[in-house]
Short mmCIF file of C-alpha atoms in Angstrom, two decimals:
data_model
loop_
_atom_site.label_atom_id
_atom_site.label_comp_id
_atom_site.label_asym_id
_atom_site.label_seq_id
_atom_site.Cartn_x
_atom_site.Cartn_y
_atom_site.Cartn_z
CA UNK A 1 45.83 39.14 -5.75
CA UNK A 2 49.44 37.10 -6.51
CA UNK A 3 51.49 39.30 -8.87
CA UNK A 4 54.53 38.89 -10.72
CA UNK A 5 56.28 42.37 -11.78
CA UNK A 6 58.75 42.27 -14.97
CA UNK A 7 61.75 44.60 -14.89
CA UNK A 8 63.83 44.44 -18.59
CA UNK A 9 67.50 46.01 -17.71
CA UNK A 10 70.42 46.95 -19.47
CA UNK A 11 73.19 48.31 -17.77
CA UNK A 12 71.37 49.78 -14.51
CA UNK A 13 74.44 49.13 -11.86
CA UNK A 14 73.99 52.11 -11.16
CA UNK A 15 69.94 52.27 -9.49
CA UNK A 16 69.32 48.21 -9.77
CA UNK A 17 69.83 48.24 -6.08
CA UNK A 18 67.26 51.04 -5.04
CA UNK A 19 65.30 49.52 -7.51
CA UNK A 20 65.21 46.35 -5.61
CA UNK A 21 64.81 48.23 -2.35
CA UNK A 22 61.89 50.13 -3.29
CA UNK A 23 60.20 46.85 -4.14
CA UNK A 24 61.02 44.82 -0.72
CA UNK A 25 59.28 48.37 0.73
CA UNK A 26 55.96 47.77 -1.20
CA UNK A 27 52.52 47.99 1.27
CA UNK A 28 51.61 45.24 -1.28
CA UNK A 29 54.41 43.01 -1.86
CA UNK A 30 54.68 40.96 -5.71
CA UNK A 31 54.26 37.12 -5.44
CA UNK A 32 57.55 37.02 -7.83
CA UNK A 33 59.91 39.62 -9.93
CA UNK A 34 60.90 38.87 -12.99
CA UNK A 35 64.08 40.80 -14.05
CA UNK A 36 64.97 40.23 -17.27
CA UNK A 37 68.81 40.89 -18.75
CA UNK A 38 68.52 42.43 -22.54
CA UNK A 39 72.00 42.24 -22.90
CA UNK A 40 74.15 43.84 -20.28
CA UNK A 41 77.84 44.57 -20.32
CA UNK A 42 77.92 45.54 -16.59
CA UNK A 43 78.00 43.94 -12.85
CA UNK A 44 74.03 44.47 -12.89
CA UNK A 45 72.82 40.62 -13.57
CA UNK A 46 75.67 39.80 -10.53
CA UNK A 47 74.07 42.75 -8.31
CA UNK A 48 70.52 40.93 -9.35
CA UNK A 49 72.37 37.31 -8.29
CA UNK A 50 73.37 38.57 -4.53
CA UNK A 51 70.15 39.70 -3.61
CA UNK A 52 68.26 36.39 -4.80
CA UNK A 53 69.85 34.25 -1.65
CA UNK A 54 68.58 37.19 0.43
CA UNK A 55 65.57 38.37 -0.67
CA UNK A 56 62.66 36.97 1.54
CA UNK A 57 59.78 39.13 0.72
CA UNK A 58 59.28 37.53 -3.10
CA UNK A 59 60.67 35.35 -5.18
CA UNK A 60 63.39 37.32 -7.34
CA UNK A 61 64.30 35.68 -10.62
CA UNK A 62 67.10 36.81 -13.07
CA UNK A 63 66.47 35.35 -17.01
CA UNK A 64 68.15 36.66 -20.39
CA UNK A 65 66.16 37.43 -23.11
CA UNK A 66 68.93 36.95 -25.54
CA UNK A 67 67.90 40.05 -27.47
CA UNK A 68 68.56 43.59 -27.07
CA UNK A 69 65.53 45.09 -26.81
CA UNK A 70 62.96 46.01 -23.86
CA UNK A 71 60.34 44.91 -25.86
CA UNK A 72 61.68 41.49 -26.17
CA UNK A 73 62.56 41.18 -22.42
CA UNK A 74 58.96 42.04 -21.60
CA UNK A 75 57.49 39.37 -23.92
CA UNK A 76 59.99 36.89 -22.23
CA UNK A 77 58.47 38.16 -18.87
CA UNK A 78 54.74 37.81 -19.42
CA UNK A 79 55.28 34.22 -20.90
CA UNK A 80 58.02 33.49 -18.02
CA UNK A 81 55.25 34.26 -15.07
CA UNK A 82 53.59 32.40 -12.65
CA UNK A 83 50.62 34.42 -12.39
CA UNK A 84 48.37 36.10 -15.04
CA UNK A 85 48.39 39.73 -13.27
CA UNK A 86 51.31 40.97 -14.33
CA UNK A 87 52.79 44.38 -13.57
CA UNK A 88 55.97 46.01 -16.30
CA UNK A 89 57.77 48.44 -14.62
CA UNK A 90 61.77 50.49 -16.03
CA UNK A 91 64.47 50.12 -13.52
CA UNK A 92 66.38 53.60 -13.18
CA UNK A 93 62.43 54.62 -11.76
CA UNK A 94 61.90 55.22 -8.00
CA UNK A 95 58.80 53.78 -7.06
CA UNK A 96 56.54 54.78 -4.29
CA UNK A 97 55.46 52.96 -1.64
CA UNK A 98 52.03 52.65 -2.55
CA UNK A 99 52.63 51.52 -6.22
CA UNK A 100 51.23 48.03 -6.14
CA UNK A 101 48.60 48.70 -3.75
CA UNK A 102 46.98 51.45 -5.36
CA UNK A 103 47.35 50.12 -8.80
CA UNK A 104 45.80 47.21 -7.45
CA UNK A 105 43.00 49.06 -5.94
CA UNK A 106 42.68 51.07 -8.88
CA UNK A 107 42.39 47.83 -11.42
CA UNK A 108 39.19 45.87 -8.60
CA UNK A 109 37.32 49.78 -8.26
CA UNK A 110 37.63 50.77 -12.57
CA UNK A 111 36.99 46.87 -13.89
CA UNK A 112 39.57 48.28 -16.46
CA UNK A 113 41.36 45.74 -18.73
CA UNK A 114 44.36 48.41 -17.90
CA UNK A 115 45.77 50.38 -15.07
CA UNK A 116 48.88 52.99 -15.57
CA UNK A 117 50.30 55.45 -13.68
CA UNK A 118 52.28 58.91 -14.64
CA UNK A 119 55.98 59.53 -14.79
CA UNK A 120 56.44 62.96 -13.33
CA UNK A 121 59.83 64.80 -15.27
CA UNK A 122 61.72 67.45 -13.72
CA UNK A 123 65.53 66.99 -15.11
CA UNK A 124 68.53 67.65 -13.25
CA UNK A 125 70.14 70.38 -14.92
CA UNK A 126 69.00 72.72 -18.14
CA UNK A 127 69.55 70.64 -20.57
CA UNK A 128 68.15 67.55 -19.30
CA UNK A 129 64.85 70.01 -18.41
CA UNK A 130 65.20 71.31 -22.20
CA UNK A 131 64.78 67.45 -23.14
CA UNK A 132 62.24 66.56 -20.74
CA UNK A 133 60.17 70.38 -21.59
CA UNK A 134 60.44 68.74 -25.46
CA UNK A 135 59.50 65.37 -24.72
CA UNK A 136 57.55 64.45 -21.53
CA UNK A 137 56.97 68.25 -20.57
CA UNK A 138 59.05 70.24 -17.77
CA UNK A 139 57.62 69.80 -14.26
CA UNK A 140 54.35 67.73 -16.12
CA UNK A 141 52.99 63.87 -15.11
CA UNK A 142 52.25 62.15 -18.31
CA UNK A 143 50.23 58.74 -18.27
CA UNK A 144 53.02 56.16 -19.22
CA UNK A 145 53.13 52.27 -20.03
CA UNK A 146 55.80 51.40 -17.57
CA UNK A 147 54.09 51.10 -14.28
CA UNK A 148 51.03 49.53 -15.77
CA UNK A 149 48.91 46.89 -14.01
CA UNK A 150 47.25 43.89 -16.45
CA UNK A 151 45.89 40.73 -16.89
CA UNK A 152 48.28 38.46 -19.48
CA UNK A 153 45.52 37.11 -21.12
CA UNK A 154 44.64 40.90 -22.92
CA UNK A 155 48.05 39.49 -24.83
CA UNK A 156 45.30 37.16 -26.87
CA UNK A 157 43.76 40.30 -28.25
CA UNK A 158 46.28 42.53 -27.97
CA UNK A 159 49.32 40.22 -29.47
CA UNK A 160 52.73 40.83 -27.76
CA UNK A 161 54.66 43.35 -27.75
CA UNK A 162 56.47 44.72 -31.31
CA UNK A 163 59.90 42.46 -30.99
CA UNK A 164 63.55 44.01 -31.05
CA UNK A 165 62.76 47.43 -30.91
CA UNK A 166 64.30 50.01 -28.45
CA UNK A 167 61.73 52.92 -28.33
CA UNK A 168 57.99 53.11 -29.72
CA UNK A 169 56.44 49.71 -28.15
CA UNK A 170 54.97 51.18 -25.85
CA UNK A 171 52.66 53.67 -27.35
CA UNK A 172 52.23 51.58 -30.21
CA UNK A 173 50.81 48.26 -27.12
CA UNK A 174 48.74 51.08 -26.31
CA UNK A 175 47.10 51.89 -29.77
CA UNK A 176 46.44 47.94 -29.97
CA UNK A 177 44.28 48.14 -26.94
CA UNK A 178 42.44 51.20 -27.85
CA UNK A 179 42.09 49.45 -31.46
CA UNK A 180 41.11 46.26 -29.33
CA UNK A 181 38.21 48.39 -27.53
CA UNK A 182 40.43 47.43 -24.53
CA UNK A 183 39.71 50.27 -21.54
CA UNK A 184 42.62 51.65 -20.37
CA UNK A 185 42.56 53.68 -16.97
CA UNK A 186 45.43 56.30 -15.77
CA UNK A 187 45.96 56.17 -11.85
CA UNK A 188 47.45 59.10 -9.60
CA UNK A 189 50.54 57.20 -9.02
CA UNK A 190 53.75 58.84 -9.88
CA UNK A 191 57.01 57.59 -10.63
CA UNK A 192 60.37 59.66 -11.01
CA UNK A 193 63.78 59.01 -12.92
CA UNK A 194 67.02 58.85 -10.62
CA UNK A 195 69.41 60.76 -11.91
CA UNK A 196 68.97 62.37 -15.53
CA UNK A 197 65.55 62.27 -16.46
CA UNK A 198 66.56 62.33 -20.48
CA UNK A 199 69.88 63.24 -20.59
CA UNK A 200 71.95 66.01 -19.15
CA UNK A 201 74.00 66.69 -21.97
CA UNK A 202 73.55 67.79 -25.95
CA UNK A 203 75.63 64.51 -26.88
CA UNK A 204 74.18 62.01 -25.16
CA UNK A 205 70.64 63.76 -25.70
CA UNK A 206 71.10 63.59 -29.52
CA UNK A 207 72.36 60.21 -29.59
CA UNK A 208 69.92 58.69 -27.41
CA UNK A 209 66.81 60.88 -30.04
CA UNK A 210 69.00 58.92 -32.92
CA UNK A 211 68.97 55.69 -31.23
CA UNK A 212 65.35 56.15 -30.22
CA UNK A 213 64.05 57.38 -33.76
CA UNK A 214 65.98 54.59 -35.23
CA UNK A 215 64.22 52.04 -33.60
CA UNK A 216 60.46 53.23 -33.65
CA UNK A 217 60.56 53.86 -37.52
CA UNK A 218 60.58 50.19 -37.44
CA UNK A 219 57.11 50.38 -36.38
CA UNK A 220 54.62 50.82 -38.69
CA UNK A 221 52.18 52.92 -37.17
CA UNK A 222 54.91 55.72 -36.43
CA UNK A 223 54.37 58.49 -38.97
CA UNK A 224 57.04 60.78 -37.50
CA UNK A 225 59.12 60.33 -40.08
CA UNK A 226 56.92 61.18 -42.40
CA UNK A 227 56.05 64.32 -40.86
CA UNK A 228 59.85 65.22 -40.81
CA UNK A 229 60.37 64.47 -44.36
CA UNK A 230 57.16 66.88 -44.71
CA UNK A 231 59.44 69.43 -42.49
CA UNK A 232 62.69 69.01 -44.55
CA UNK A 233 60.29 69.99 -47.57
CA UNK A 234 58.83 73.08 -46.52
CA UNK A 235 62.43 74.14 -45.67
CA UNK A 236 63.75 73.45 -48.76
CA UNK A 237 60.73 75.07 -50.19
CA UNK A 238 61.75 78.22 -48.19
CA UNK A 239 64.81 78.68 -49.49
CA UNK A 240 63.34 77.94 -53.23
CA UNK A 241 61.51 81.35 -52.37
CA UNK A 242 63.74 83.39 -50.62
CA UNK A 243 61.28 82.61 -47.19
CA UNK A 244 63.93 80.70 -45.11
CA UNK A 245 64.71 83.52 -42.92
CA UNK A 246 61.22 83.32 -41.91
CA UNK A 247 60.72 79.59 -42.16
CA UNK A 248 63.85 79.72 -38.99
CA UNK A 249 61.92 82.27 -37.11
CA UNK A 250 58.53 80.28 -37.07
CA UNK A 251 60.48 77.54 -36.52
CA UNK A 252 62.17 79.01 -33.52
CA UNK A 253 58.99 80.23 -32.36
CA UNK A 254 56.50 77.35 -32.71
CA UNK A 255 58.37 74.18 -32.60
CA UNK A 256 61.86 75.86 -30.18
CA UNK A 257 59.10 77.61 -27.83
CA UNK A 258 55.76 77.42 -27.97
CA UNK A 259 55.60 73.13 -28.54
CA UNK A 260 57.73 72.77 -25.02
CA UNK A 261 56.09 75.33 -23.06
CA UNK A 262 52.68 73.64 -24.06
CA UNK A 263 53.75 70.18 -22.82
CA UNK A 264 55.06 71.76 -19.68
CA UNK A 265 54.08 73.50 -16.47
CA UNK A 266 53.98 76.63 -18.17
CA UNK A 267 54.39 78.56 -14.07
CA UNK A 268 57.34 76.47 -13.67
CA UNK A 269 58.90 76.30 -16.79
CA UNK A 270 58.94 80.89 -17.26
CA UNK A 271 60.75 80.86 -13.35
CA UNK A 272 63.68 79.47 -15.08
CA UNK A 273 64.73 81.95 -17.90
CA UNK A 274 68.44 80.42 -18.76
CA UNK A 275 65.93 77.14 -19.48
CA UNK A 276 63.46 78.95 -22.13
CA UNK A 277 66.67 80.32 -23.57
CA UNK A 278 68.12 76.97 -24.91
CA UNK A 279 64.66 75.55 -25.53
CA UNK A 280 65.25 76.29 -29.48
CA UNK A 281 69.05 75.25 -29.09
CA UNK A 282 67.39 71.49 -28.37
CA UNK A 283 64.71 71.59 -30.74
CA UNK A 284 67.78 71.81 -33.17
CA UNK A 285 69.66 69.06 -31.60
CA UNK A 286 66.75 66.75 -31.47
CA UNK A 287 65.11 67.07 -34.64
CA UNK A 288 68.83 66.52 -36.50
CA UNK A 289 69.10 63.58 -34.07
CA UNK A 290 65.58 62.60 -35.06
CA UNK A 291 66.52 62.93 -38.86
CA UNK A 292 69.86 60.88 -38.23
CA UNK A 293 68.35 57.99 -36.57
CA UNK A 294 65.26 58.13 -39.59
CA UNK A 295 67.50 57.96 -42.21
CA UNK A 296 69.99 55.09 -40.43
CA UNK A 297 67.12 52.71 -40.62
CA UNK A 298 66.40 54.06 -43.99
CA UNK A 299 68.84 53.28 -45.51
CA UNK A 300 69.61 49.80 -43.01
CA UNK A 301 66.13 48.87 -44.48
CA UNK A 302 66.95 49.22 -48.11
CA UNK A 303 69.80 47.46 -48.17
CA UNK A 304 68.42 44.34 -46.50
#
């Protein structure tokens, strides 16, 4: 089976490399890989440009989407390859040996239309294991897009990807192919961030929620922001009533505790007690960061 793997990038000097590396060490080695420049600032397109004289294994190709967005480099990738089975994968991801292969194997066994595999989160330090415990789940494999195994042609039914948006594509690609009565099958292939799995500080954690949040309310079939104005309510409501006191401790409790310990490894997650102590400390930060980025394209989108 001749497959051509897509990587969008934006400023990933910093892993393209390994990235590249884990690839030439494939059991199943692409027919071509796509990498596709959405806009960097850095030396990654020129790291991308040394190893396309040297590369034997596959044919490497380096494009510009001329937008910054993922979604948009993707698009550019699945109409850019040679060959209809296509495989999308992040850079910044370390990617096991076996990746191709078994996705491969997977896609022939299931007859799925399909295949993804699971990002495994772990963080590197509290914080970034506060975001991942609120997001992915601490210590937890969640079925993701990126990784994913298809045919192109699902794109007919399907339609492309959402253009020139940051965050949200992916889950809302997958609602299209459940909507499609596309089957969908999750393999027991894991992938892992380098580095920071979501960010290892409050700062760059809220602005990357804001950036995030900003982008998928573009999206119609995110209702997030409609459960947050729903939120913002019932707090206001509180204090109409003299209940916010206890509107902040079920707060704390349900959404600072309880939601993050449910999405993670619950064992892991109550060995690490300075963790569970700034779990509500990051609910904070992210839901402000998720208001911020709602109201940005709020208010973006009304003045347009």
């Amino acid at each position: 089976m001749m497959i051509s793997v897509i990587l969008p990038f934006y400023n990933e000097n910093g892993t393209i490399q390994k990235t590249i590396d884990c690839l030439k060490s494939q059991t199943t080695l692409p027919a071509e890989v796509l990498f596709v420049d959405s806009g960097s600032n850095d030396d990654t397109a020129q790291i991308i440009k040394d190893n396309i004289n040297t590369t034997q294994e596959f044919s490497l190709i380096l494009m510009y989407s001329g937008k910054m967005s993922p979604s948009s480099s993707i698009n550019l990738g699945i109409k850019s390859a040679k060959h209809n089975m296509v495989m999308y994968i992040d850079c910044g991801l370390h990617i096991p040996e076996n990746w191709i292969e078994s996705q491969i194997n997977k896609y022939q066994d299931s007859s799925s239309d399909l295949i993804s595999g699971k990002i495994f989160t772990k963080g590197i330090n509290n914080i970034d294991k506060s975001f991942i415990a609120h997001t992915y789940g601490y210590m937890n494999s969640t079925p993701c897009l990126t990784g994913s195994l298809f045919d192109r042609n699902i794109i007919h039914k399907t339609g492309e990807f959402i253009e020139n948006v940051r965050a949200g594509y992916d889950t809302h690609f997958i609602k299209k192919i459940k909507n499609n009565k596309l089957s969908r099958v999750i393999n027991n292939v894991n992938l892992e961030y380098y580095g920071a799995n979501y960010a290892d500080n409050f700062l760059k954690g809220f602005k990357k929620v804001a950036l995030y949040s900003k982008s998928s309310s573009l999206i119609e079939s995110d209702n997030k922001p409609i459960y947050y104005f729903v939120f913002v309510l019932l707090g206001l409501i509180s204090i109409k009533i003299d209940l916010f006191c206890l509107f902040v401790l079920l707060y704390i409790i349900l959404r600072g505790l309880l939601f993050p310990i449910y999405k993670s490894d619950t064992l892991q997650l109550f060995k690490e007690i300075k963790l569970i102590l700034i779990l509500p400390l990051t609910a904070v930060v992210y839901d402000m960061a998720r208001m911020v980025g709602y109201l940005e394209s709020y208010t973006i989108n009304h003045e347009t």
